[in-house]
Amino acid sequence: MRLTTPYKEVSRMPRTARPPEATPDRTPTAPPTGTTAHGAAMPSEPVGMTTGEHGPVPQPPPADAPTADAPAPARRRLRTVATVTGGSLLAAVALMAAATLLPGSTDPAPPLAYSPARGTISYGTASGIGSYGAAPDVSASIAGLQKRLHRLPKDYLAWAELGSAYVQRSRQTADPSYYVRAEQATARSLQLSPGNFAGLTAEAALAAGRHDFARAVRLSRDAIAANPYGPIAYGVAADAYTQLGQYGLASKAVGKMMDLAPGVSSFTRASYDAELRGDQAAARRLLDYALRDAFTPADIAYCRYYLGELALHAGDGKRAASMYAAALKADPSFVPALAGQARAAALDGRLREAATGYEAVVGRLPLSQYLVEYGEVLQRMGRNPSAQWKVLAAQRDLMRANGVRDDLTWAEFEADHGSPARAVQLATAEYARNPNVVAADALAWALYRDGKPRQALPYARKATATGWRNALLSHHLAEIERALGVDASESSALVRTYNPRFEPRLPALQRFS
C-alpha cells in the first residue's frame, strides 16, 4: 500500500531502446515476516564447505585467509532493468546476476563489479509482491556464488549477493529456512565491510521479507546514506513505508526510484501507488509501461498477471483470464498465474475447475494465501477444508520458527473461519506494528465479527479512506454500518461500483494478492 503524494508520470515513459550493456536486476515481493537476531557473526572456524540443498556452502575464513581484491569501479550503466515478481502482504527481493560468476571456470574469479549508480542488490515490492513461483535460475546463482566465495571468502559483495539470493529462494519455495541462511550471509558481508551499501540493502530486504518493516526502514535509510544513487534501497524503503501506513513517504521513495532507474521494478511500484489512491487508469497504464519494458519471461508473466488481477477485482473476468493465460504463455512455471486462473474460475461459479486448479497450485507452492483460497472453494462445494487448514497451521509454525511473524494473515483467517476473539487479538497486534489500510480493515472486520461494530467503525472508515477501489473493504464497512443502524447505501453502492461480480462468500479470493 503506497499513498498520499500524487504520483507524477511525466517524462517517465519506458524507453524503447535498451542499452546493449544493461543487465537485468532480478527483483521479486512478498510474503512472510519475523524477528531473529540480525547481524550475528558467522562461526569463525577455518575455511571449509558444508553440503546443503544447493551444493557446497562456504564457511568463514581464518583470520589470515587472503582477501578478495577490492571491487573494480564499474561503468555507470545508462539503464538498469529490475525484475519484480509475485503479493499481500508482502512483500520483496531478488538477485543481480553477476557476470563474473563462472562456476565452471578454473581461473580465479575477478571481484564483483559494483556500480554506485544502482548498487548490487535488487528488491521487489512488498505486500506479497515477490517472485512466488517464478523460476529465474536462483539455484544456479546460489551455487555460483558459493563457488566464488570458496575461492574469495572475503568478498563482501558476493556475501551480500548470496544473502539476497537466499531471500528470493525463500519466496519462490515458501521455505522460510532460507531466511536464516540469508541472515548469516548478510551478517558476514557487514562483518567484512561494516556499513557497506550492498550488505545494508540486503539486510533491509531480509527484514522486509520477515515483515519487520520498521527495521527495514532504518536499514534502507542507512543504505541510502551510504549510496544515495542506489535505486533498490529506495524500493525497499517504499515497500516498508507502505506496510507501515506512511504512504506519503512511500510515494516519495517510489518517485526517487523512478528517477534513478525507470524499469519494471519501479513502474510496478508506481502502479500500486496509483491503485491505492483509487486511480485504476494510472495503475493499468503504469503496468503497461512495465510490460513494455519487460523482456525476461518472469518479468512478462509478472506484469500480465497483475494486469489480470486489476481486471478480476474490477469484475472483468474475461480480461483477467486472458491476462493469466498470457502470463503462463510467457512463463509456464509462474504459479501466481495458475492461482489467478483458479481464482477466476471460482468467482465465475466454476468451483470444480477452481478446486482442481488450486490443488495443483498448493502442491507446487503452499503459500498461506493459496491454502485459504483453496479451503474456501472447498467449503462452497460442501467439502471439508480441514486438510488445508492443517497445512496452513503447519506453515504458520514453520514461519514462526524461522523468525517470520504474520499476524495479518491469521487475523483475517480467524475472523472468517475461526475465533473472532482471537482475530481481534491478532489484528490489534498487527495494526499496532503496521497501521496500514489492510491491517485497519482486518481489525475492523475482526471487531465486527466479535460483536463489537461500534469499535469497528473507525477502523473500517480508515481502511476505505485512501480511495482504493477495493470491494471487500467497502463490503466490510457496509456490514458494520448496517449493524449500527447507520445508512449503508453509499458503501453498498461502492461495492458494486468497484466490482459488479463481488462474491462475499469467498472473502479470501476478493483480497488483492
Short mmCIF file of C-alpha atoms in Angstrom, two decimals:
data_model
loop_
_atom_site.label_atom_id
_atom_site.label_comp_id
_atom_site.label_asym_id
_atom_site.label_seq_id
_atom_site.Cartn_x
_atom_site.Cartn_y
_atom_site.Cartn_z
CA MET A 1 0.00 0.00 0.00
CA ARG A 2 1.51 3.29 -1.09
CA LEU A 3 -0.28 6.54 -0.98
CA THR A 4 -0.85 10.21 -0.27
CA THR A 5 1.57 12.06 -2.54
CA PRO A 6 0.18 12.21 -6.09
CA TYR A 7 2.45 10.35 -8.42
CA LYS A 8 3.97 12.24 -11.35
CA GLU A 9 4.24 10.19 -14.53
CA VAL A 10 5.59 12.95 -16.77
CA SER A 11 8.81 12.05 -18.59
CA ARG A 12 8.81 8.58 -17.11
CA MET A 13 7.63 6.63 -20.09
CA PRO A 14 9.69 3.49 -20.73
CA ARG A 15 12.38 3.86 -23.33
CA THR A 16 12.08 1.79 -26.45
CA ALA A 17 15.78 1.07 -26.84
CA ARG A 18 17.74 -0.88 -24.28
CA PRO A 19 21.48 -0.19 -23.93
CA PRO A 20 23.34 -3.33 -25.01
CA GLU A 21 25.42 -3.48 -21.84
CA ALA A 22 22.44 -3.27 -19.45
CA THR A 23 21.81 -6.38 -17.37
CA PRO A 24 18.57 -7.05 -15.51
CA ASP A 25 18.32 -6.96 -11.77
CA ARG A 26 16.28 -9.87 -10.50
CA THR A 27 13.69 -8.41 -8.22
CA PRO A 28 10.76 -10.30 -6.70
CA THR A 29 7.85 -9.06 -3.39
CA ALA A 30 6.06 -10.78 -0.98
CA PRO A 31 5.24 -12.98 1.75
CA PRO A 32 6.46 -13.81 5.50
CA THR A 33 7.97 -11.81 8.48
CA GLY A 34 9.89 -12.10 11.74
CA THR A 35 12.38 -11.33 14.45
CA THR A 36 15.57 -13.34 14.65
CA ALA A 37 18.83 -11.82 15.74
CA HIS A 38 20.20 -9.91 12.77
CA GLY A 39 23.84 -9.26 12.32
CA ALA A 40 25.01 -12.32 14.24
CA ALA A 41 28.58 -13.18 13.37
CA MET A 42 29.20 -16.32 11.37
CA PRO A 43 31.27 -19.07 13.04
CA SER A 44 34.98 -18.42 12.81
CA GLU A 45 36.39 -21.87 12.14
CA PRO A 46 38.84 -22.37 9.23
CA VAL A 47 37.55 -22.24 5.69
CA GLY A 48 35.53 -25.33 4.86
CA MET A 49 32.47 -26.40 2.97
CA THR A 50 29.23 -27.97 4.10
CA THR A 51 26.77 -29.57 1.77
CA GLY A 52 23.24 -28.20 1.54
CA GLU A 53 20.36 -28.27 -0.87
CA HIS A 54 22.22 -26.04 -3.30
CA GLY A 55 25.62 -27.70 -3.02
CA PRO A 56 28.64 -26.56 -1.07
CA VAL A 57 28.17 -23.70 1.36
CA PRO A 58 31.28 -21.61 2.08
CA GLN A 59 32.33 -21.26 5.70
CA PRO A 60 34.01 -18.11 7.06
CA PRO A 61 37.78 -17.97 6.53
CA PRO A 62 40.50 -17.88 9.19
CA ALA A 63 41.93 -14.50 10.06
CA ASP A 64 44.92 -14.95 7.77
CA ALA A 65 42.93 -16.00 4.72
CA PRO A 66 43.67 -13.96 1.60
CA THR A 67 41.25 -11.12 0.97
CA ALA A 68 39.41 -10.73 -2.30
CA ASP A 69 40.66 -7.95 -4.49
CA ALA A 70 38.98 -4.61 -3.98
CA PRO A 71 35.95 -4.17 -6.25
CA ALA A 72 36.86 -2.59 -9.55
CA PRO A 73 34.86 0.55 -10.35
CA ALA A 74 32.07 -0.29 -12.73
CA ARG A 75 30.84 1.82 -15.57
CA ARG A 76 27.71 3.74 -14.77
CA ARG A 77 25.11 1.94 -16.82
CA LEU A 78 22.70 4.00 -18.83
CA ARG A 79 19.86 1.86 -17.70
CA THR A 80 19.02 -0.77 -15.13
CA VAL A 81 16.06 -3.02 -15.56
CA ALA A 82 14.82 -4.52 -12.31
CA THR A 83 12.63 -7.58 -12.27
CA VAL A 84 9.74 -7.67 -9.85
CA THR A 85 7.72 -10.84 -9.50
CA GLY A 86 4.96 -12.09 -7.11
CA GLY A 87 1.58 -10.16 -3.05
CA SER A 88 -0.32 -9.42 0.33
CA LEU A 89 1.49 -8.86 2.28
CA LEU A 90 4.11 -8.81 1.12
CA ALA A 91 6.48 -8.28 0.06
CA ALA A 92 10.16 -8.32 -1.61
CA VAL A 93 14.00 -9.39 -3.12
CA ALA A 94 15.93 -10.59 -5.97
CA LEU A 95 19.35 -11.15 -7.14
CA MET A 96 21.58 -9.39 -9.63
CA ALA A 97 23.06 -11.95 -11.98
CA ALA A 98 26.77 -11.23 -11.68
CA ALA A 99 28.57 -11.69 -14.98
CA THR A 100 31.74 -12.58 -13.10
CA LEU A 101 30.28 -15.78 -11.64
CA LEU A 102 31.75 -18.56 -13.70
CA PRO A 103 31.21 -21.76 -11.69
CA GLY A 104 32.91 -23.97 -14.23
CA SER A 105 36.00 -21.83 -14.58
CA THR A 106 39.32 -22.88 -13.13
CA ASP A 107 40.70 -19.36 -13.27
CA PRO A 108 40.46 -17.12 -10.20
CA ALA A 109 37.31 -15.05 -10.39
CA PRO A 110 37.69 -11.29 -10.62
CA PRO A 111 35.99 -9.18 -7.98
CA LEU A 112 32.33 -8.36 -8.47
CA ALA A 113 31.79 -5.20 -10.45
CA TYR A 114 30.00 -2.58 -8.42
CA SER A 115 28.05 0.32 -9.83
CA PRO A 116 27.34 3.12 -7.39
CA ALA A 117 24.51 4.21 -9.67
CA ARG A 118 22.49 1.12 -8.89
CA GLY A 119 24.22 -0.94 -6.22
CA THR A 120 24.38 -4.69 -6.44
CA ILE A 121 21.19 -5.86 -4.82
CA SER A 122 17.69 -5.68 -6.22
CA TYR A 123 14.44 -5.98 -4.37
CA GLY A 124 10.82 -6.42 -5.19
CA THR A 125 7.67 -4.88 -3.90
CA ALA A 126 6.24 -5.74 -0.62
CA SER A 127 2.65 -6.87 0.20
CA GLY A 128 3.24 -10.21 -1.24
CA ILE A 129 4.61 -8.98 -4.49
CA GLY A 130 7.55 -11.40 -4.68
CA SER A 131 8.65 -13.89 -7.26
CA TYR A 132 6.43 -16.60 -5.87
CA GLY A 133 6.64 -19.49 -8.22
CA ALA A 134 8.60 -17.66 -10.88
CA ALA A 135 11.63 -19.59 -11.98
CA PRO A 136 14.68 -17.47 -12.61
CA ASP A 137 17.66 -19.73 -12.08
CA VAL A 138 18.29 -18.66 -8.50
CA SER A 139 19.61 -22.08 -7.53
CA ALA A 140 22.35 -21.81 -10.16
CA SER A 141 23.19 -18.31 -8.99
CA ILE A 142 23.43 -19.51 -5.39
CA ALA A 143 25.73 -22.32 -6.44
CA GLY A 144 27.88 -19.91 -8.43
CA LEU A 145 28.13 -17.50 -5.51
CA GLN A 146 29.08 -20.32 -3.18
CA LYS A 147 31.88 -21.39 -5.51
CA ARG A 148 33.09 -17.84 -5.78
CA LEU A 149 33.12 -17.42 -2.02
CA HIS A 150 35.04 -20.65 -1.65
CA ARG A 151 37.80 -19.01 -3.72
CA LEU A 152 37.32 -15.47 -2.41
CA PRO A 153 35.92 -15.84 1.10
CA LYS A 154 36.30 -12.16 1.96
CA ASP A 155 34.33 -10.82 -0.99
CA TYR A 156 31.73 -8.87 0.96
CA LEU A 157 29.73 -8.00 -2.16
CA ALA A 158 29.33 -11.68 -3.02
CA TRP A 159 28.18 -12.39 0.55
CA ALA A 160 25.54 -9.67 0.14
CA GLU A 161 24.50 -11.18 -3.21
CA LEU A 162 24.19 -14.58 -1.57
CA GLY A 163 22.01 -13.19 1.18
CA SER A 164 19.73 -11.57 -1.39
CA ALA A 165 19.56 -14.79 -3.38
CA TYR A 166 18.53 -16.77 -0.30
CA VAL A 167 15.70 -14.31 0.36
CA GLN A 168 14.48 -14.77 -3.19
CA ARG A 169 14.73 -18.52 -2.86
CA SER A 170 12.58 -18.41 0.27
CA ARG A 171 9.92 -16.50 -1.63
CA GLN A 172 9.99 -18.96 -4.51
CA THR A 173 9.73 -22.07 -2.36
CA ALA A 174 7.69 -20.83 0.64
CA ASP A 175 10.54 -22.23 2.74
CA PRO A 176 11.45 -19.68 5.44
CA SER A 177 14.59 -21.57 6.46
CA TYR A 178 16.33 -19.68 3.67
CA TYR A 179 15.88 -16.53 5.72
CA VAL A 180 18.25 -17.93 8.32
CA ARG A 181 20.87 -18.53 5.63
CA ALA A 182 20.25 -15.04 4.27
CA GLU A 183 20.76 -13.61 7.73
CA GLN A 184 24.12 -15.37 8.05
CA ALA A 185 25.29 -14.25 4.62
CA THR A 186 24.34 -10.59 5.09
CA ALA A 187 25.91 -10.60 8.55
CA ARG A 188 29.13 -11.90 7.01
CA SER A 189 29.09 -9.15 4.37
CA LEU A 190 28.71 -6.47 7.02
CA GLN A 191 31.31 -8.12 9.23
CA LEU A 192 33.85 -7.98 6.40
CA SER A 193 32.93 -4.42 5.41
CA PRO A 194 30.90 -2.64 8.09
CA GLY A 195 28.28 -0.30 6.69
CA ASN A 196 28.71 -1.37 3.07
CA PHE A 197 25.77 -0.40 0.88
CA ALA A 198 25.14 -3.84 -0.61
CA GLY A 199 25.09 -5.55 2.77
CA LEU A 200 22.76 -2.95 4.28
CA THR A 201 20.38 -3.20 1.33
CA ALA A 202 20.31 -6.98 1.52
CA GLU A 203 19.72 -6.86 5.27
CA ALA A 204 16.90 -4.34 4.80
CA ALA A 205 15.30 -6.64 2.23
CA LEU A 206 15.58 -9.55 4.65
CA ALA A 207 13.89 -7.51 7.38
CA ALA A 208 11.08 -6.64 4.99
CA GLY A 209 10.73 -10.28 3.99
CA ARG A 210 10.25 -11.14 7.64
CA HIS A 211 7.76 -8.27 7.97
CA ASP A 212 9.95 -6.32 10.35
CA PHE A 213 9.13 -3.16 8.42
CA ALA A 214 10.32 -0.64 10.99
CA ARG A 215 13.76 -2.24 10.88
CA ALA A 216 13.64 -2.41 7.09
CA VAL A 217 13.09 1.37 7.00
CA ARG A 218 16.05 2.01 9.31
CA LEU A 219 18.35 -0.22 7.29
CA SER A 220 17.23 1.17 3.94
CA ARG A 221 17.87 4.69 5.21
CA ASP A 222 21.38 3.60 6.21
CA ALA A 223 21.87 2.09 2.76
CA ILE A 224 20.69 5.31 1.08
CA ALA A 225 23.05 7.33 3.25
CA ALA A 226 25.90 5.05 2.15
CA ASN A 227 24.89 5.35 -1.52
CA PRO A 228 22.18 7.88 -2.45
CA TYR A 229 22.26 6.68 -6.07
CA GLY A 230 21.25 3.06 -5.46
CA PRO A 231 17.60 2.74 -6.54
CA ILE A 232 17.00 -0.60 -4.87
CA ALA A 233 17.35 0.82 -1.37
CA TYR A 234 14.59 3.30 -2.25
CA GLY A 235 12.45 0.36 -3.36
CA VAL A 236 12.94 -1.41 -0.04
CA ALA A 237 12.13 1.83 1.77
CA ALA A 238 8.98 2.35 -0.31
CA ASP A 239 7.74 -1.15 0.43
CA ALA A 240 8.39 -0.80 4.15
CA TYR A 241 6.81 2.66 4.38
CA THR A 242 3.75 1.27 2.62
CA GLN A 243 3.37 -1.51 5.16
CA LEU A 244 3.81 0.99 7.99
CA GLY A 245 0.98 3.10 6.57
CA GLN A 246 3.32 6.01 5.81
CA TYR A 247 2.04 6.50 2.30
CA GLY A 248 3.48 9.94 1.61
CA LEU A 249 6.99 8.73 2.36
CA ALA A 250 6.36 5.59 0.30
CA SER A 251 5.30 7.68 -2.69
CA LYS A 252 8.39 9.86 -2.41
CA ALA A 253 10.62 6.79 -2.30
CA VAL A 254 8.88 5.36 -5.38
CA GLY A 255 9.39 8.64 -7.19
CA LYS A 256 13.08 8.67 -6.34
CA MET A 257 13.44 5.10 -7.54
CA MET A 258 11.71 6.04 -10.79
CA ASP A 259 14.11 8.92 -11.30
CA LEU A 260 17.16 6.71 -10.73
CA ALA A 261 16.05 3.58 -12.57
CA PRO A 262 12.81 3.59 -14.58
CA GLY A 263 12.04 -0.05 -15.25
CA VAL A 264 9.83 -2.97 -14.31
CA SER A 265 10.51 -2.72 -10.59
CA SER A 266 9.82 0.99 -10.31
CA PHE A 267 6.87 1.03 -12.74
CA THR A 268 5.10 -1.73 -10.83
CA ARG A 269 5.62 0.05 -7.53
CA ALA A 270 4.24 3.23 -9.07
CA SER A 271 1.26 1.24 -10.34
CA TYR A 272 0.45 0.04 -6.85
CA ASP A 273 0.85 3.57 -5.54
CA ALA A 274 -1.76 4.73 -8.04
CA GLU A 275 -4.05 1.80 -7.28
CA LEU A 276 -4.11 2.61 -3.58
CA ARG A 277 -5.17 6.14 -4.43
CA GLY A 278 -8.05 4.79 -6.50
CA ASP A 279 -6.56 5.73 -9.86
CA GLN A 280 -7.17 2.49 -11.74
CA ALA A 281 -6.39 4.04 -15.12
CA ALA A 282 -2.94 5.13 -13.98
CA ALA A 283 -2.36 1.77 -12.31
CA ARG A 284 -3.06 -0.05 -15.58
CA ARG A 285 -1.06 2.44 -17.61
CA LEU A 286 1.99 2.02 -15.39
CA LEU A 287 1.71 -1.76 -15.59
CA ASP A 288 1.58 -1.40 -19.37
CA TYR A 289 4.79 0.65 -19.17
CA ALA A 290 6.34 -2.11 -17.08
CA LEU A 291 5.20 -4.74 -19.58
CA ARG A 292 6.64 -2.72 -22.44
CA ASP A 293 9.93 -2.62 -20.56
CA ALA A 294 9.93 -6.32 -19.59
CA PHE A 295 11.92 -8.81 -21.60
CA THR A 296 12.54 -11.85 -19.38
CA PRO A 297 9.77 -14.48 -19.21
CA ALA A 298 9.35 -13.93 -15.45
CA ASP A 299 9.01 -10.16 -15.90
CA ILE A 300 6.47 -10.52 -18.68
CA ALA A 301 4.48 -13.09 -16.70
CA TYR A 302 4.50 -10.89 -13.62
CA CYS A 303 3.22 -7.81 -15.45
CA ARG A 304 0.48 -9.70 -17.26
CA TYR A 305 -0.55 -11.41 -14.03
CA TYR A 306 -1.09 -8.12 -12.23
CA LEU A 307 -2.96 -6.69 -15.19
CA GLY A 308 -5.16 -9.74 -14.73
CA GLU A 309 -5.56 -9.04 -11.02
CA LEU A 310 -6.66 -5.47 -11.70
CA ALA A 311 -9.23 -6.75 -14.18
CA LEU A 312 -10.51 -9.55 -11.93
CA HIS A 313 -11.05 -7.29 -8.93
CA ALA A 314 -12.88 -4.83 -11.15
CA GLY A 315 -15.27 -7.60 -12.23
CA ASP A 316 -13.82 -8.16 -15.71
CA GLY A 317 -13.29 -11.91 -15.55
CA LYS A 318 -12.83 -12.31 -19.29
CA ARG A 319 -9.90 -9.90 -19.46
CA ALA A 320 -8.44 -11.37 -16.29
CA ALA A 321 -8.50 -14.87 -17.78
CA SER A 322 -6.81 -13.57 -20.91
CA MET A 323 -4.04 -11.93 -18.88
CA TYR A 324 -3.44 -15.04 -16.75
CA ALA A 325 -3.21 -17.18 -19.89
CA ALA A 326 -0.75 -14.72 -21.44
CA ALA A 327 1.34 -14.80 -18.25
CA LEU A 328 1.56 -18.59 -18.40
CA LYS A 329 2.41 -18.47 -22.08
CA ALA A 330 5.36 -16.24 -21.23
CA ASP A 331 6.43 -18.40 -18.27
CA PRO A 332 4.62 -21.72 -17.72
CA SER A 333 6.28 -22.03 -14.29
CA PHE A 334 4.70 -18.83 -12.93
CA VAL A 335 2.49 -20.21 -10.15
CA PRO A 336 0.61 -16.96 -9.34
CA ALA A 337 -0.94 -17.05 -12.81
CA LEU A 338 -2.16 -20.61 -12.17
CA ALA A 339 -3.67 -19.35 -8.92
CA GLY A 340 -5.23 -16.48 -10.85
CA GLN A 341 -6.92 -18.91 -13.22
CA ALA A 342 -8.29 -20.91 -10.29
CA ARG A 343 -9.48 -17.70 -8.60
CA ALA A 344 -11.22 -16.51 -11.77
CA ALA A 345 -12.92 -19.89 -12.21
CA ALA A 346 -14.21 -19.85 -8.62
CA LEU A 347 -15.58 -16.32 -8.89
CA ASP A 348 -17.28 -17.34 -12.14
CA GLY A 349 -19.02 -20.23 -10.36
CA ARG A 350 -16.86 -22.96 -11.88
CA LEU A 351 -15.98 -24.41 -8.48
CA ARG A 352 -14.89 -27.89 -9.58
CA GLU A 353 -12.45 -26.39 -12.08
CA ALA A 354 -11.23 -23.98 -9.42
CA ALA A 355 -10.65 -26.77 -6.90
CA THR A 356 -8.61 -28.74 -9.42
CA GLY A 357 -6.55 -25.64 -10.15
CA TYR A 358 -5.93 -24.86 -6.50
CA GLU A 359 -4.91 -28.45 -5.83
CA ALA A 360 -2.13 -28.04 -8.39
CA VAL A 361 -1.18 -24.61 -7.04
CA VAL A 362 -0.77 -25.62 -3.38
CA GLY A 363 1.05 -28.76 -4.46
CA ARG A 364 3.70 -26.55 -6.04
CA LEU A 365 3.67 -23.56 -3.71
CA PRO A 366 1.77 -23.89 -0.40
CA LEU A 367 1.52 -20.19 0.41
CA SER A 368 -0.95 -19.23 3.13
CA GLN A 369 -2.99 -17.17 0.68
CA TYR A 370 -3.47 -20.08 -1.70
CA LEU A 371 -4.30 -22.52 1.11
CA VAL A 372 -7.03 -20.25 2.44
CA GLU A 373 -8.46 -19.64 -1.03
CA TYR A 374 -8.49 -23.38 -1.73
CA GLY A 375 -10.20 -24.07 1.59
CA GLU A 376 -12.90 -21.52 0.87
CA VAL A 377 -13.60 -23.07 -2.53
CA LEU A 378 -13.92 -26.48 -0.92
CA GLN A 379 -16.36 -25.06 1.63
CA ARG A 380 -18.50 -23.56 -1.14
CA MET A 381 -18.60 -27.02 -2.71
CA GLY A 382 -19.78 -28.54 0.57
CA ARG A 383 -16.48 -30.30 1.13
CA ASN A 384 -14.34 -30.36 4.26
CA PRO A 385 -11.40 -27.90 4.13
CA SER A 386 -9.76 -29.17 7.33
CA ALA A 387 -6.79 -30.67 5.47
CA GLN A 388 -5.95 -27.25 4.07
CA TRP A 389 -6.32 -25.64 7.49
CA LYS A 390 -3.86 -28.19 8.92
CA VAL A 391 -1.28 -27.38 6.25
CA LEU A 392 -1.90 -23.70 6.93
CA ALA A 393 -1.18 -24.20 10.64
CA ALA A 394 1.99 -26.13 9.82
CA GLN A 395 3.08 -23.30 7.52
CA ARG A 396 2.46 -20.78 10.30
CA ASP A 397 4.57 -22.80 12.75
CA LEU A 398 7.37 -23.13 10.21
CA MET A 399 7.35 -19.38 9.59
CA ARG A 400 7.47 -18.58 13.29
CA ALA A 401 10.34 -21.00 13.84
CA ASN A 402 12.36 -19.11 11.23
CA GLY A 403 11.72 -15.61 12.55
CA VAL A 404 8.64 -14.78 10.49
CA ARG A 405 5.62 -13.05 12.04
CA ASP A 406 2.39 -12.81 10.10
CA ASP A 407 -0.45 -11.78 12.39
CA LEU A 408 -2.37 -10.25 9.49
CA THR A 409 -2.98 -13.50 7.64
CA TRP A 410 -4.12 -15.20 10.81
CA ALA A 411 -6.33 -12.33 11.90
CA GLU A 412 -8.14 -12.48 8.55
CA PHE A 413 -8.40 -16.27 8.72
CA GLU A 414 -9.71 -16.37 12.28
CA ALA A 415 -12.29 -13.65 11.57
CA ASP A 416 -13.69 -15.55 8.58
CA HIS A 417 -13.16 -19.17 9.61
CA GLY A 418 -12.19 -19.43 13.27
CA SER A 419 -12.36 -17.46 16.51
CA PRO A 420 -13.35 -13.78 16.17
CA ALA A 421 -11.95 -13.08 19.64
CA ARG A 422 -8.60 -14.49 18.61
CA ALA A 423 -8.84 -12.48 15.37
CA VAL A 424 -9.20 -9.29 17.41
CA GLN A 425 -6.04 -10.09 19.37
CA LEU A 426 -4.04 -10.80 16.24
CA ALA A 427 -5.37 -7.82 14.29
CA THR A 428 -4.74 -5.49 17.22
CA ALA A 429 -1.11 -6.63 17.38
CA GLU A 430 -0.70 -6.28 13.61
CA TYR A 431 -2.21 -2.81 13.50
CA ALA A 432 -0.02 -1.66 16.39
CA ARG A 433 3.09 -2.60 14.39
CA ASN A 434 1.91 -1.83 10.86
CA PRO A 435 -1.00 0.64 10.79
CA ASN A 436 -1.79 0.35 7.09
CA VAL A 437 -5.20 0.17 5.44
CA VAL A 438 -5.23 -3.63 5.16
CA ALA A 439 -4.45 -4.01 8.87
CA ALA A 440 -7.16 -1.44 9.64
CA ASP A 441 -9.66 -3.50 7.63
CA ALA A 442 -8.58 -6.71 9.36
CA LEU A 443 -9.08 -5.13 12.79
CA ALA A 444 -12.44 -3.63 11.80
CA TRP A 445 -13.74 -6.94 10.48
CA ALA A 446 -12.44 -8.89 13.49
CA LEU A 447 -14.17 -6.49 15.90
CA TYR A 448 -17.39 -6.70 13.89
CA ARG A 449 -17.30 -10.50 13.85
CA ASP A 450 -16.67 -10.43 17.61
CA GLY A 451 -19.86 -8.44 18.13
CA LYS A 452 -18.25 -5.00 18.50
CA PRO A 453 -19.37 -2.98 15.47
CA ARG A 454 -19.14 0.37 17.26
CA GLN A 455 -15.44 -0.20 17.96
CA ALA A 456 -15.00 -1.49 14.42
CA LEU A 457 -16.43 1.52 12.58
CA PRO A 458 -13.45 3.94 12.92
CA TYR A 459 -11.06 1.30 11.59
CA ALA A 460 -13.36 0.43 8.68
CA ARG A 461 -13.53 4.09 7.73
CA LYS A 462 -9.77 4.40 7.89
CA ALA A 463 -9.42 1.32 5.68
CA THR A 464 -11.56 2.94 2.98
CA ALA A 465 -10.25 6.48 3.32
CA THR A 466 -7.47 6.32 0.75
CA GLY A 467 -9.70 5.97 -2.31
CA TRP A 468 -8.61 2.39 -3.02
CA ARG A 469 -11.32 0.79 -5.18
CA ASN A 470 -11.42 -2.40 -3.10
CA ALA A 471 -14.85 -4.00 -2.98
CA LEU A 472 -14.06 -6.17 0.05
CA LEU A 473 -13.14 -3.17 2.19
CA SER A 474 -16.33 -1.36 1.19
CA HIS A 475 -18.36 -4.51 1.87
CA HIS A 476 -16.93 -4.72 5.36
CA LEU A 477 -17.75 -1.07 6.00
CA ALA A 478 -21.32 -1.56 4.74
CA GLU A 479 -21.88 -4.55 7.03
CA ILE A 480 -20.56 -2.65 10.04
CA GLU A 481 -22.76 0.35 9.24
CA ARG A 482 -25.85 -1.86 8.94
CA ALA A 483 -25.11 -3.42 12.32
CA LEU A 484 -25.08 0.07 13.85
CA GLY A 485 -28.21 1.24 12.06
CA VAL A 486 -26.18 3.71 10.01
CA ASP A 487 -27.14 4.40 6.40
CA ALA A 488 -25.02 1.94 4.41
CA SER A 489 -26.37 2.78 0.95
CA GLU A 490 -23.24 4.63 -0.17
CA SER A 491 -20.88 1.89 0.96
CA SER A 492 -23.09 -0.80 -0.59
CA ALA A 493 -23.21 1.08 -3.88
CA LEU A 494 -19.42 1.32 -3.93
CA VAL A 495 -19.10 -2.45 -3.61
CA ARG A 496 -20.91 -2.98 -6.91
CA THR A 497 -19.26 0.02 -8.50
CA TYR A 498 -15.82 -1.32 -7.72
CA ASN A 499 -16.67 -4.93 -8.62
CA PRO A 500 -20.08 -5.81 -10.10
CA ARG A 501 -19.31 -9.50 -9.59
CA PHE A 502 -18.26 -9.30 -5.95
CA GLU A 503 -18.75 -12.59 -4.08
CA PRO A 504 -18.82 -12.15 -0.26
CA ARG A 505 -18.91 -15.91 0.33
CA LEU A 506 -15.32 -16.19 -0.95
CA PRO A 507 -13.63 -13.40 1.02
CA ALA A 508 -10.04 -14.60 0.61
CA LEU A 509 -10.49 -14.60 -3.18
CA GLN A 510 -11.62 -10.98 -3.02
CA ARG A 511 -8.39 -9.83 -1.37
CA PHE A 512 -5.70 -8.35 -3.56
CA SER A 513 -2.71 -10.65 -3.75
#
